[in-house]
Amino acid sequence: EAGVTQFPSHSVIEKGQTVTLRCDPISGHDNLYWYRRVMGKEIKFLLHFVKESKQDESGMPNNRFLAERTGGTYSTLKVQPAELEDSGVYFCASSLLGSSYNSPLHFGNGTRLTVT
Amino acid sequence: AQTVTQSQPEMSVQEAETVTLSCTYDTSESDYYLFWYKQPPSRQMILVIRQEAYKQQNATENRFSVNFQKAAKSFSLKISDSQLGDAAMYFCAYRSAAGTYKYIFGTGTRLKVLA
């Protein structure tokens, strides 16, 4: 079974530019999450999709962040325009629908975003 | 709002020895799930162990076990017979059993295993 795939693995952009991160969840996983970790801090929730619907986007920092999951398969997270504080590692995770105890999160390797 | 606290930014353990990583959390809920995730240097996080709050028995997975103290809101991870491959960042996580599917993570503990 292929795992959660994220790309790019690294991205370095200048302040004001746009970056799009992509996540391919495990096939059949309807739950898809985006998380972010800033150096030394906790892993913070950004949003949660169930299939193509946004279930919870309470963690999205502001309207410079736009997440989509067209067709309920892969997801993209666009940051436009990027600011210095957006730097961090962006993780995607997926899971089956159902109780989280029996369907734990599967994480991707993350995208390390550096805004200069 | 729920919070998860990992007070040990870094820990070291000798190979074959035992180490305990601490995690405390704050919640007003009675039913929830707790998890320990491990992120090796290759960066992909993997589930180590999980616990349902309504189960009093501590979860065990081979060399990994937890000490779940619900009243104290404590969920520590014990690694026995530490191996070099255990070196990683360890994250404690909380998830409500109802409502939001959001996981709350701590800041992580970096575990070094000394040969």
Tab-separated table of C-alpha atoms in Angstrom:
chain	number	residue	atom	x	y	z
A	1	GLU	CA	0.000	0.000	0.000
A	2	ALA	CA	1.422	3.371	-1.009
A	3	GLY	CA	1.676	5.850	1.840
A	4	VAL	CA	0.751	9.495	2.008
A	5	THR	CA	2.784	11.404	-0.541
A	6	GLN	CA	3.653	15.058	-0.341
A	7	PHE	CA	5.528	17.278	-2.732
A	8	PRO	CA	7.622	19.160	-2.997
A	9	SER	CA	9.718	17.949	-0.085
A	10	HIS	CA	11.361	21.363	0.149
A	11	SER	CA	10.412	24.781	-1.127
A	12	VAL	CA	12.282	28.033	-0.753
A	13	ILE	CA	10.436	31.131	-1.909
A	14	GLU	CA	10.653	34.852	-1.401
A	15	LYS	CA	8.188	36.825	0.624
A	16	GLY	CA	5.252	37.793	-1.538
A	17	GLN	CA	5.502	34.787	-3.838
A	18	THR	CA	2.994	31.972	-4.159
A	19	VAL	CA	3.551	28.341	-3.295
A	20	THR	CA	1.309	25.330	-3.764
A	21	LEU	CA	1.805	22.193	-1.736
A	22	ARG	CA	0.301	18.910	-2.779
A	23	CYS	CA	-0.780	15.871	-0.824
A	24	ASP	CA	-1.842	12.489	-2.149
A	25	PRO	CA	-3.504	10.498	0.629
A	26	ILE	CA	-3.653	6.755	0.899
A	27	SER	CA	-6.208	5.433	-1.552
A	28	GLY	CA	-9.601	5.055	0.096
A	29	HIS	CA	-8.845	7.442	2.939
A	30	ASP	CA	-11.689	9.930	3.074
A	31	ASN	CA	-10.206	11.952	5.920
A	32	LEU	CA	-7.416	14.304	4.942
A	33	TYR	CA	-5.709	16.744	7.307
A	34	TRP	CA	-3.190	19.512	6.956
A	35	TYR	CA	-0.912	20.362	9.858
A	36	ARG	CA	1.999	22.737	10.255
A	37	ARG	CA	4.977	22.719	12.568
A	38	VAL	CA	7.022	25.819	13.110
A	39	MET	CA	10.533	25.101	14.423
A	40	GLY	CA	10.419	24.025	18.060
A	41	LYS	CA	6.702	24.459	18.397
A	42	GLU	CA	3.798	22.085	18.450
A	43	ILE	CA	2.237	20.557	15.374
A	44	LYS	CA	-0.742	22.770	14.687
A	45	PHE	CA	-3.938	21.743	12.982
A	46	LEU	CA	-4.835	23.678	9.863
A	47	LEU	CA	-7.857	21.941	8.397
A	48	HIS	CA	-9.684	18.700	7.820
A	49	PHE	CA	-11.408	17.379	4.708
A	50	VAL	CA	-13.900	14.581	4.537
A	51	LYS	CA	-13.811	13.581	0.911
A	52	GLU	CA	-14.016	16.902	-0.954
A	53	SER	CA	-15.768	18.815	1.842
A	54	LYS	CA	-14.013	21.006	4.376
A	55	GLN	CA	-15.098	19.631	7.726
A	56	ASP	CA	-13.097	21.966	9.912
A	57	GLU	CA	-10.886	24.827	8.777
A	58	SER	CA	-10.615	26.523	12.134
A	59	GLY	CA	-6.824	26.265	12.110
A	60	MET	CA	-6.238	28.140	8.864
A	61	PRO	CA	-4.220	31.213	9.901
A	62	ASN	CA	-5.732	33.699	7.472
A	63	ASN	CA	-7.117	34.141	3.991
A	64	ARG	CA	-3.671	33.849	2.412
A	65	PHE	CA	-4.095	30.104	2.803
A	66	LEU	CA	-6.386	28.191	0.473
A	67	ALA	CA	-6.898	24.434	0.581
A	68	GLU	CA	-8.751	22.369	-1.959
A	69	ARG	CA	-9.528	18.736	-2.482
A	70	THR	CA	-11.253	18.417	-5.785
A	71	GLY	CA	-12.897	15.059	-6.354
A	72	GLY	CA	-12.025	13.912	-2.874
A	73	THR	CA	-8.630	12.580	-3.872
A	74	TYR	CA	-5.474	14.667	-3.660
A	75	SER	CA	-5.376	18.006	-1.906
A	76	THR	CA	-3.505	21.239	-2.476
A	77	LEU	CA	-2.606	23.960	-0.028
A	78	LYS	CA	-1.780	27.304	-1.600
A	79	VAL	CA	-0.130	30.157	0.227
A	80	GLN	CA	-0.511	33.493	-1.529
A	81	PRO	CA	1.258	35.785	-0.874
A	82	ALA	CA	3.731	34.045	1.400
A	83	GLU	CA	5.015	35.793	4.515
A	84	LEU	CA	8.086	35.044	6.629
A	85	GLU	CA	5.992	33.534	9.428
A	86	ASP	CA	4.627	30.928	7.038
A	87	SER	CA	7.925	29.066	7.158
A	88	GLY	CA	7.702	25.623	8.688
A	89	VAL	CA	7.020	22.023	7.869
A	90	TYR	CA	3.602	21.307	6.437
A	91	PHE	CA	2.330	17.822	7.085
A	92	CYS	CA	-0.519	16.045	5.424
A	93	ALA	CA	-2.208	13.069	7.039
A	94	SER	CA	-5.025	10.784	6.022
A	95	SER	CA	-7.207	8.187	7.667
A	96	LEU	CA	-10.241	6.055	7.048
A	97	LEU	CA	-13.624	7.288	8.135
A	98	GLY	CA	-14.723	5.999	11.510
A	99	SER	CA	-13.420	6.190	15.034
A	100	SER	CA	-9.914	7.498	15.150
A	101	TYR	CA	-8.860	4.706	17.484
A	102	ASN	CA	-9.312	2.121	14.790
A	103	SER	CA	-8.275	4.347	11.941
A	104	PRO	CA	-5.209	6.285	13.067
A	105	LEU	CA	-3.528	9.016	11.106
A	106	HIS	CA	-1.011	8.176	8.407
A	107	PHE	CA	1.382	11.020	7.767
A	108	GLY	CA	3.329	12.121	4.753
A	109	ASN	CA	6.975	13.161	4.954
A	110	GLY	CA	6.044	16.807	5.030
A	111	THR	CA	6.998	19.813	2.937
A	112	ARG	CA	9.599	22.104	4.433
A	113	LEU	CA	8.691	25.633	3.394
A	114	THR	CA	11.182	28.440	3.815
A	115	VAL	CA	10.099	31.989	3.087
A	116	THR	CA	12.976	34.447	2.768
B	1	ALA	CA	-9.809	24.264	24.528
B	2	GLN	CA	-7.693	21.168	24.872
B	3	THR	CA	-3.935	21.431	25.211
B	4	VAL	CA	-1.099	18.924	25.223
B	5	THR	CA	2.165	19.627	27.036
B	6	GLN	CA	5.457	17.829	26.614
B	7	SER	CA	7.835	19.346	29.116
B	8	GLN	CA	10.982	17.555	27.968
B	9	PRO	CA	12.388	19.068	24.769
B	10	GLU	CA	15.155	16.475	24.697
B	11	MET	CA	15.987	13.207	26.427
B	12	SER	CA	18.895	10.788	26.210
B	13	VAL	CA	19.044	7.103	27.020
B	14	GLN	CA	21.725	4.457	26.848
B	15	GLU	CA	21.125	1.614	24.488
B	16	ALA	CA	19.265	-1.241	26.233
B	17	GLU	CA	18.123	1.038	29.034
B	18	THR	CA	14.610	2.301	29.776
B	19	VAL	CA	13.366	5.840	29.261
B	20	THR	CA	10.079	7.572	30.036
B	21	LEU	CA	8.741	10.508	28.055
B	22	SER	CA	6.163	12.656	29.777
B	23	CYS	CA	2.953	14.124	28.423
B	24	THR	CA	0.192	15.962	30.184
B	25	TYR	CA	-2.989	17.298	28.694
B	26	ASP	CA	-5.881	19.469	29.652
B	27	THR	CA	-9.481	18.724	28.758
B	28	SER	CA	-12.939	18.896	30.225
B	29	GLU	CA	-14.067	15.896	28.211
B	30	SER	CA	-14.428	12.427	29.638
B	31	ASP	CA	-14.046	10.407	26.469
B	32	TYR	CA	-11.094	10.874	24.183
B	33	TYR	CA	-8.126	9.155	22.592
B	34	LEU	CA	-4.445	9.609	23.256
B	35	PHE	CA	-1.583	8.758	20.955
B	36	TRP	CA	2.175	8.724	20.765
B	37	TYR	CA	3.672	9.333	17.346
B	38	LYS	CA	7.318	8.931	16.416
B	39	GLN	CA	9.107	10.943	13.740
B	40	PRO	CA	12.491	9.436	12.819
B	41	PRO	CA	15.082	11.576	11.032
B	42	SER	CA	13.578	10.532	7.672
B	43	ARG	CA	10.598	12.672	8.758
B	44	GLN	CA	7.550	10.452	8.251
B	45	MET	CA	5.583	10.210	11.453
B	46	ILE	CA	4.329	6.830	12.509
B	47	LEU	CA	1.971	5.738	15.245
B	48	VAL	CA	3.698	4.139	18.224
B	49	ILE	CA	0.865	3.456	20.615
B	50	ARG	CA	-2.684	4.580	21.383
B	51	GLN	CA	-5.017	4.602	24.341
B	52	GLU	CA	-8.754	5.040	24.763
B	53	ALA	CA	-9.593	7.164	27.778
B	54	TYR	CA	-12.363	4.909	29.025
B	55	LYS	CA	-10.009	1.924	29.175
B	56	GLN	CA	-8.188	1.810	32.485
B	57	GLN	CA	-5.682	-0.759	31.322
B	58	ASN	CA	-2.490	0.765	30.017
B	59	ALA	CA	-1.734	0.065	26.372
B	60	THR	CA	1.357	-1.946	25.464
B	61	GLU	CA	3.037	-2.522	22.122
B	62	ASN	CA	6.129	-4.699	22.422
B	63	ARG	CA	8.819	-2.519	24.061
B	64	PHE	CA	6.508	0.490	24.249
B	65	SER	CA	4.008	1.004	27.036
B	66	VAL	CA	2.099	3.895	28.494
B	67	ASN	CA	1.254	5.013	31.981
B	68	PHE	CA	-2.188	6.555	31.628
B	69	GLN	CA	-3.365	8.467	34.683
B	70	LYS	CA	-6.752	9.882	33.761
B	71	ALA	CA	-7.342	11.853	36.944
B	72	ALA	CA	-3.926	13.449	36.682
B	73	LYS	CA	-4.330	13.913	32.901
B	74	SER	CA	-1.005	12.296	32.319
B	75	PHE	CA	0.018	9.977	29.488
B	76	SER	CA	3.676	9.020	29.641
B	77	LEU	CA	5.478	6.704	27.226
B	78	LYS	CA	7.940	4.125	28.463
B	79	ILE	CA	10.450	2.626	26.069
B	80	SER	CA	12.165	-0.485	27.375
B	81	ASP	CA	15.383	-1.974	26.052
B	82	SER	CA	16.044	1.154	23.980
B	83	GLN	CA	17.500	0.623	20.537
B	84	LEU	CA	19.391	2.952	18.218
B	85	GLY	CA	16.364	2.943	15.925
B	86	ASP	CA	14.248	4.498	18.658
B	87	ALA	CA	16.059	7.801	18.185
B	88	ALA	CA	13.422	10.230	16.915
B	89	MET	CA	11.070	13.045	17.808
B	90	TYR	CA	8.146	11.781	19.829
B	91	PHE	CA	4.845	13.616	19.785
B	92	CYS	CA	1.980	13.109	22.168
B	93	ALA	CA	-1.475	13.751	20.706
B	94	TYR	CA	-5.056	14.079	21.900
B	95	ARG	CA	-8.293	13.658	20.030
B	96	SER	CA	-11.812	14.036	21.262
B	97	ALA	CA	-14.040	10.980	20.867
B	98	ALA	CA	-16.851	13.157	19.571
B	99	GLY	CA	-17.294	16.218	17.488
B	100	THR	CA	-14.219	17.579	15.799
B	101	TYR	CA	-11.740	15.167	14.283
B	102	LYS	CA	-8.937	17.548	15.124
B	103	TYR	CA	-5.824	16.110	16.750
B	104	ILE	CA	-4.006	18.284	19.290
B	105	PHE	CA	-0.259	17.692	19.407
B	106	GLY	CA	2.434	18.604	21.886
B	107	THR	CA	5.740	20.267	21.043
B	108	GLY	CA	7.597	16.966	20.893
B	109	THR	CA	10.505	15.362	22.717
B	110	ARG	CA	13.704	14.567	20.878
B	111	LEU	CA	15.046	11.218	22.053
B	112	LYS	CA	18.720	10.415	21.616
B	113	VAL	CA	19.904	6.856	22.056
B	114	LEU	CA	23.533	6.511	23.065
B	115	ALA	CA	25.524	3.487	21.989
